[in-house]
Amino acid sequence: MKEKERIVCQKCIYYYVTWQNGRSHGCKAYGFKSPTIPSVVVKSSSKMDCKLYYKKPNTK
């Protein structure tokens, strides 16, 4: 059985830095900005891991 890959938003194609005071993390897939890493927001609101995580090419 293969171990599930850990979600690291900074390695996702949908993650971006907003540079907006108080809401510096953004997710293009879900369309929101937050003071918290998007995967944490998704997990706390839906009780499920992010289903839209897509790792950027050439990241370890």
PDB file of N, CA and C in Angstrom:
ATOM      1  N   MET A   1       0.838  -1.191   0.000  1.00  0.00           N
ATOM      2  CA  MET A   1       0.000   0.000   0.000  1.00  0.00           C
ATOM      3  C   MET A   1       0.880   1.250   0.000  1.00  0.00           C
ATOM      4  N   LYS A   2       0.640   2.148  -0.917  1.00  0.00           N
ATOM      5  CA  LYS A   2       1.445   3.359  -1.041  1.00  0.00           C
ATOM      6  C   LYS A   2       0.990   4.393  -0.012  1.00  0.00           C
ATOM      7  N   GLU A   3       1.967   5.023   0.627  1.00  0.00           N
ATOM      8  CA  GLU A   3       1.666   6.058   1.611  1.00  0.00           C
ATOM      9  C   GLU A   3       1.140   7.307   0.913  1.00  0.00           C
ATOM     10  N   LYS A   4       0.142   7.935   1.521  1.00  0.00           N
ATOM     11  CA  LYS A   4      -0.459   9.137   0.947  1.00  0.00           C
ATOM     12  C   LYS A   4       0.536  10.297   0.996  1.00  0.00           C
ATOM     13  N   GLU A   5       0.611  11.047  -0.102  1.00  0.00           N
ATOM     14  CA  GLU A   5       1.528  12.183  -0.186  1.00  0.00           C
ATOM     15  C   GLU A   5       1.022  13.324   0.702  1.00  0.00           C
ATOM     16  N   ARG A   6       1.937  13.925   1.425  1.00  0.00           N
ATOM     17  CA  ARG A   6       1.602  15.047   2.298  1.00  0.00           C
ATOM     18  C   ARG A   6       1.304  16.285   1.456  1.00  0.00           C
ATOM     19  N   ILE A   7       0.247  16.983   1.797  1.00  0.00           N
ATOM     20  CA  ILE A   7      -0.137  18.189   1.069  1.00  0.00           C
ATOM     21  C   ILE A   7       0.677  19.375   1.582  1.00  0.00           C
ATOM     22  N   VAL A   8       1.441  19.954   0.695  1.00  0.00           N
ATOM     23  CA  VAL A   8       2.228  21.157   0.996  1.00  0.00           C
ATOM     24  C   VAL A   8       1.776  22.204  -0.012  1.00  0.00           C
ATOM     25  N   CYS A   9       0.957  23.125   0.446  1.00  0.00           N
ATOM     26  CA  CYS A   9       0.359  24.118  -0.467  1.00  0.00           C
ATOM     27  C   CYS A   9       1.406  24.860  -1.295  1.00  0.00           C
ATOM     28  N   GLN A  10       2.533  25.166  -0.703  1.00  0.00           N
ATOM     29  CA  GLN A  10       3.566  25.916  -1.420  1.00  0.00           C
ATOM     30  C   GLN A  10       4.087  25.152  -2.637  1.00  0.00           C
ATOM     31  N   LYS A  11       3.843  23.853  -2.715  1.00  0.00           N
ATOM     32  CA  LYS A  11       4.271  23.049  -3.854  1.00  0.00           C
ATOM     33  C   LYS A  11       3.130  22.784  -4.832  1.00  0.00           C
ATOM     34  N   CYS A  12       1.972  23.370  -4.593  1.00  0.00           N
ATOM     35  CA  CYS A  12       0.788  23.160  -5.432  1.00  0.00           C
ATOM     36  C   CYS A  12       0.710  24.239  -6.517  1.00  0.00           C
ATOM     37  N   ILE A  13       0.221  23.861  -7.682  1.00  0.00           N
ATOM     38  CA  ILE A  13       0.100  24.820  -8.785  1.00  0.00           C
ATOM     39  C   ILE A  13      -0.933  25.909  -8.498  1.00  0.00           C
ATOM     40  N   TYR A  14      -1.854  25.682  -7.580  1.00  0.00           N
ATOM     41  CA  TYR A  14      -2.912  26.642  -7.287  1.00  0.00           C
ATOM     42  C   TYR A  14      -2.577  27.619  -6.160  1.00  0.00           C
ATOM     43  N   TYR A  15      -1.497  27.386  -5.462  1.00  0.00           N
ATOM     44  CA  TYR A  15      -1.121  28.247  -4.341  1.00  0.00           C
ATOM     45  C   TYR A  15      -0.441  29.522  -4.844  1.00  0.00           C
ATOM     46  N   TYR A  16      -0.733  30.642  -4.168  1.00  0.00           N
ATOM     47  CA  TYR A  16      -0.027  31.888  -4.471  1.00  0.00           C
ATOM     48  C   TYR A  16       0.039  32.772  -3.233  1.00  0.00           C
ATOM     49  N   VAL A  17       1.012  33.659  -3.213  1.00  0.00           N
ATOM     50  CA  VAL A  17       1.170  34.630  -2.124  1.00  0.00           C
ATOM     51  C   VAL A  17       0.440  35.895  -2.561  1.00  0.00           C
ATOM     52  N   THR A  18      -0.459  36.393  -1.715  1.00  0.00           N
ATOM     53  CA  THR A  18      -1.279  37.544  -2.097  1.00  0.00           C
ATOM     54  C   THR A  18      -0.627  38.869  -1.750  1.00  0.00           C
ATOM     55  N   TRP A  19       0.242  38.903  -0.794  1.00  0.00           N
ATOM     56  CA  TRP A  19       0.862  40.113  -0.283  1.00  0.00           C
ATOM     57  C   TRP A  19      -0.178  41.060   0.329  1.00  0.00           C
ATOM     58  N   GLN A  20      -1.368  40.558   0.572  1.00  0.00           N
ATOM     59  CA  GLN A  20      -2.424  41.338   1.207  1.00  0.00           C
ATOM     60  C   GLN A  20      -2.300  41.181   2.719  1.00  0.00           C
ATOM     61  N   ASN A  21      -2.275  42.280   3.428  1.00  0.00           N
ATOM     62  CA  ASN A  21      -2.109  42.260   4.867  1.00  0.00           C
ATOM     63  C   ASN A  21      -3.225  41.440   5.535  1.00  0.00           C
ATOM     64  N   GLY A  22      -2.853  40.435   6.315  1.00  0.00           N
ATOM     65  CA  GLY A  22      -3.830  39.626   7.029  1.00  0.00           C
ATOM     66  C   GLY A  22      -4.407  38.465   6.239  1.00  0.00           C
ATOM     67  N   ARG A  23      -4.165  38.418   4.944  1.00  0.00           N
ATOM     68  CA  ARG A  23      -4.665  37.315   4.102  1.00  0.00           C
ATOM     69  C   ARG A  23      -3.608  36.998   3.046  1.00  0.00           C
ATOM     70  N   SER A  24      -2.485  36.519   3.499  1.00  0.00           N
ATOM     71  CA  SER A  24      -1.331  36.381   2.608  1.00  0.00           C
ATOM     72  C   SER A  24      -1.277  35.087   1.800  1.00  0.00           C
ATOM     73  N   HIS A  25      -2.120  34.108   2.111  1.00  0.00           N
ATOM     74  CA  HIS A  25      -2.113  32.830   1.387  1.00  0.00           C
ATOM     75  C   HIS A  25      -3.352  32.736   0.516  1.00  0.00           C
ATOM     76  N   GLY A  26      -3.145  32.374  -0.751  1.00  0.00           N
ATOM     77  CA  GLY A  26      -4.271  32.258  -1.663  1.00  0.00           C
ATOM     78  C   GLY A  26      -4.330  30.913  -2.345  1.00  0.00           C
ATOM     79  N   CYS A  27      -5.550  30.514  -2.720  1.00  0.00           N
ATOM     80  CA  CYS A  27      -5.754  29.271  -3.461  1.00  0.00           C
ATOM     81  C   CYS A  27      -6.614  29.586  -4.682  1.00  0.00           C
ATOM     82  N   LYS A  28      -6.039  29.420  -5.854  1.00  0.00           N
ATOM     83  CA  LYS A  28      -6.764  29.689  -7.099  1.00  0.00           C
ATOM     84  C   LYS A  28      -7.838  28.639  -7.364  1.00  0.00           C
ATOM     85  N   ALA A  29      -7.613  27.409  -6.925  1.00  0.00           N
ATOM     86  CA  ALA A  29      -8.576  26.330  -7.160  1.00  0.00           C
ATOM     87  C   ALA A  29      -9.873  26.569  -6.396  1.00  0.00           C
ATOM     88  N   TYR A  30      -9.767  26.964  -5.140  1.00  0.00           N
ATOM     89  CA  TYR A  30     -10.957  27.200  -4.330  1.00  0.00           C
ATOM     90  C   TYR A  30     -11.397  28.658  -4.342  1.00  0.00           C
ATOM     91  N   GLY A  31     -10.523  29.544  -4.797  1.00  0.00           N
ATOM     92  CA  GLY A  31     -10.876  30.940  -4.940  1.00  0.00           C
ATOM     93  C   GLY A  31     -10.983  31.722  -3.646  1.00  0.00           C
ATOM     94  N   PHE A  32     -10.045  31.517  -2.742  1.00  0.00           N
ATOM     95  CA  PHE A  32     -10.066  32.300  -1.509  1.00  0.00           C
ATOM     96  C   PHE A  32      -8.676  32.705  -1.076  1.00  0.00           C
ATOM     97  N   LYS A  33      -8.636  33.711  -0.182  1.00  0.00           N
ATOM     98  CA  LYS A  33      -7.412  34.190   0.457  1.00  0.00           C
ATOM     99  C   LYS A  33      -7.601  34.012   1.950  1.00  0.00           C
ATOM    100  N   SER A  34      -6.499  33.732   2.648  1.00  0.00           N
ATOM    101  CA  SER A  34      -6.608  33.426   4.068  1.00  0.00           C
ATOM    102  C   SER A  34      -5.305  33.748   4.797  1.00  0.00           C
ATOM    103  N   PRO A  35      -5.395  34.005   6.102  1.00  0.00           N
ATOM    104  CA  PRO A  35      -4.167  34.171   6.879  1.00  0.00           C
ATOM    105  C   PRO A  35      -3.496  32.823   7.168  1.00  0.00           C
ATOM    106  N   THR A  36      -4.215  31.741   6.889  1.00  0.00           N
ATOM    107  CA  THR A  36      -3.743  30.379   7.151  1.00  0.00           C
ATOM    108  C   THR A  36      -3.483  29.659   5.828  1.00  0.00           C
ATOM    109  N   ILE A  37      -2.590  28.687   5.847  1.00  0.00           N
ATOM    110  CA  ILE A  37      -2.318  27.859   4.672  1.00  0.00           C
ATOM    111  C   ILE A  37      -3.637  27.246   4.178  1.00  0.00           C
ATOM    112  N   PRO A  38      -3.920  27.312   2.871  1.00  0.00           N
ATOM    113  CA  PRO A  38      -5.203  26.837   2.344  1.00  0.00           C
ATOM    114  C   PRO A  38      -5.576  25.403   2.710  1.00  0.00           C
ATOM    115  N   SER A  39      -4.636  24.480   2.730  1.00  0.00           N
ATOM    116  CA  SER A  39      -4.979  23.091   3.055  1.00  0.00           C
ATOM    117  C   SER A  39      -5.525  22.956   4.479  1.00  0.00           C
ATOM    118  N   VAL A  40      -5.067  23.812   5.385  1.00  0.00           N
ATOM    119  CA  VAL A  40      -5.558  23.807   6.761  1.00  0.00           C
ATOM    120  C   VAL A  40      -6.999  24.317   6.806  1.00  0.00           C
ATOM    121  N   VAL A  41      -7.284  25.352   6.028  1.00  0.00           N
ATOM    122  CA  VAL A  41      -8.641  25.904   5.956  1.00  0.00           C
ATOM    123  C   VAL A  41      -9.599  24.863   5.382  1.00  0.00           C
ATOM    124  N   VAL A  42      -9.196  24.199   4.299  1.00  0.00           N
ATOM    125  CA  VAL A  42     -10.031  23.175   3.670  1.00  0.00           C
ATOM    126  C   VAL A  42     -10.299  22.033   4.648  1.00  0.00           C
ATOM    127  N   LYS A  43      -9.259  21.569   5.322  1.00  0.00           N
ATOM    128  CA  LYS A  43      -9.400  20.463   6.281  1.00  0.00           C
ATOM    129  C   LYS A  43     -10.323  20.841   7.429  1.00  0.00           C
ATOM    130  N   SER A  44     -10.188  22.049   7.966  1.00  0.00           N
ATOM    131  CA  SER A  44     -11.008  22.448   9.118  1.00  0.00           C
ATOM    132  C   SER A  44     -12.469  22.689   8.730  1.00  0.00           C
ATOM    133  N   SER A  45     -12.720  23.139   7.516  1.00  0.00           N
ATOM    134  CA  SER A  45     -14.098  23.420   7.118  1.00  0.00           C
ATOM    135  C   SER A  45     -14.841  22.207   6.555  1.00  0.00           C
ATOM    136  N   SER A  46     -14.118  21.305   5.895  1.00  0.00           N
ATOM    137  CA  SER A  46     -14.784  20.156   5.267  1.00  0.00           C
ATOM    138  C   SER A  46     -14.485  18.822   5.953  1.00  0.00           C
ATOM    139  N   LYS A  47     -13.526  18.824   6.882  1.00  0.00           N
ATOM    140  CA  LYS A  47     -13.094  17.599   7.576  1.00  0.00           C
ATOM    141  C   LYS A  47     -12.463  16.589   6.611  1.00  0.00           C
ATOM    142  N   MET A  48     -12.058  17.072   5.428  1.00  0.00           N
ATOM    143  CA  MET A  48     -11.422  16.219   4.427  1.00  0.00           C
ATOM    144  C   MET A  48     -10.154  16.900   3.932  1.00  0.00           C
ATOM    145  N   ASP A  49      -9.202  16.091   3.461  1.00  0.00           N
ATOM    146  CA  ASP A  49      -8.000  16.654   2.848  1.00  0.00           C
ATOM    147  C   ASP A  49      -8.365  17.331   1.534  1.00  0.00           C
ATOM    148  N   CYS A  50      -7.553  18.267   1.107  1.00  0.00           N
ATOM    149  CA  CYS A  50      -7.769  18.976  -0.151  1.00  0.00           C
ATOM    150  C   CYS A  50      -7.794  17.974  -1.310  1.00  0.00           C
ATOM    151  N   LYS A  51      -8.821  18.050  -2.115  1.00  0.00           N
ATOM    152  CA  LYS A  51      -8.966  17.151  -3.272  1.00  0.00           C
ATOM    153  C   LYS A  51      -8.424  17.768  -4.550  1.00  0.00           C
ATOM    154  N   LEU A  52      -8.059  19.047  -4.501  1.00  0.00           N
ATOM    155  CA  LEU A  52      -7.593  19.746  -5.699  1.00  0.00           C
ATOM    156  C   LEU A  52      -6.085  19.972  -5.714  1.00  0.00           C
ATOM    157  N   TYR A  53      -5.371  19.380  -4.765  1.00  0.00           N
ATOM    158  CA  TYR A  53      -3.910  19.534  -4.702  1.00  0.00           C
ATOM    159  C   TYR A  53      -3.283  18.903  -5.945  1.00  0.00           C
ATOM    160  N   TYR A  54      -2.473  19.704  -6.631  1.00  0.00           N
ATOM    161  CA  TYR A  54      -1.755  19.228  -7.799  1.00  0.00           C
ATOM    162  C   TYR A  54      -0.328  19.756  -7.704  1.00  0.00           C
ATOM    163  N   LYS A  55       0.603  18.861  -7.491  1.00  0.00           N
ATOM    164  CA  LYS A  55       1.997  19.230  -7.271  1.00  0.00           C
ATOM    165  C   LYS A  55       2.621  19.853  -8.521  1.00  0.00           C
ATOM    166  N   LYS A  56       3.350  20.956  -8.314  1.00  0.00           N
ATOM    167  CA  LYS A  56       4.063  21.617  -9.414  1.00  0.00           C
ATOM    168  C   LYS A  56       5.107  20.667  -9.976  1.00  0.00           C
ATOM    169  N   PRO A  57       5.333  20.713 -11.283  1.00  0.00           N
ATOM    170  CA  PRO A  57       6.416  19.913 -11.849  1.00  0.00           C
ATOM    171  C   PRO A  57       7.765  20.409 -11.326  1.00  0.00           C
ATOM    172  N   ASN A  58       8.710  19.521 -11.239  1.00  0.00           N
ATOM    173  CA  ASN A  58      10.078  19.842 -10.818  1.00  0.00           C
ATOM    174  C   ASN A  58      10.197  20.290  -9.359  1.00  0.00           C
ATOM    175  N   THR A  59       9.308  19.827  -8.488  1.00  0.00           N
ATOM    176  CA  THR A  59       9.458  20.095  -7.064  1.00  0.00           C
ATOM    177  C   THR A  59       9.703  18.766  -6.372  1.00  0.00           C
ATOM    178  N   LYS A  60      10.540  18.819  -5.361  1.00  0.00           N
ATOM    179  CA  LYS A  60      10.874  17.596  -4.620  1.00  0.00           C
ATOM    180  C   LYS A  60       9.850  17.288  -3.578  1.00  0.00           C
TER     181      LYS A  60
END
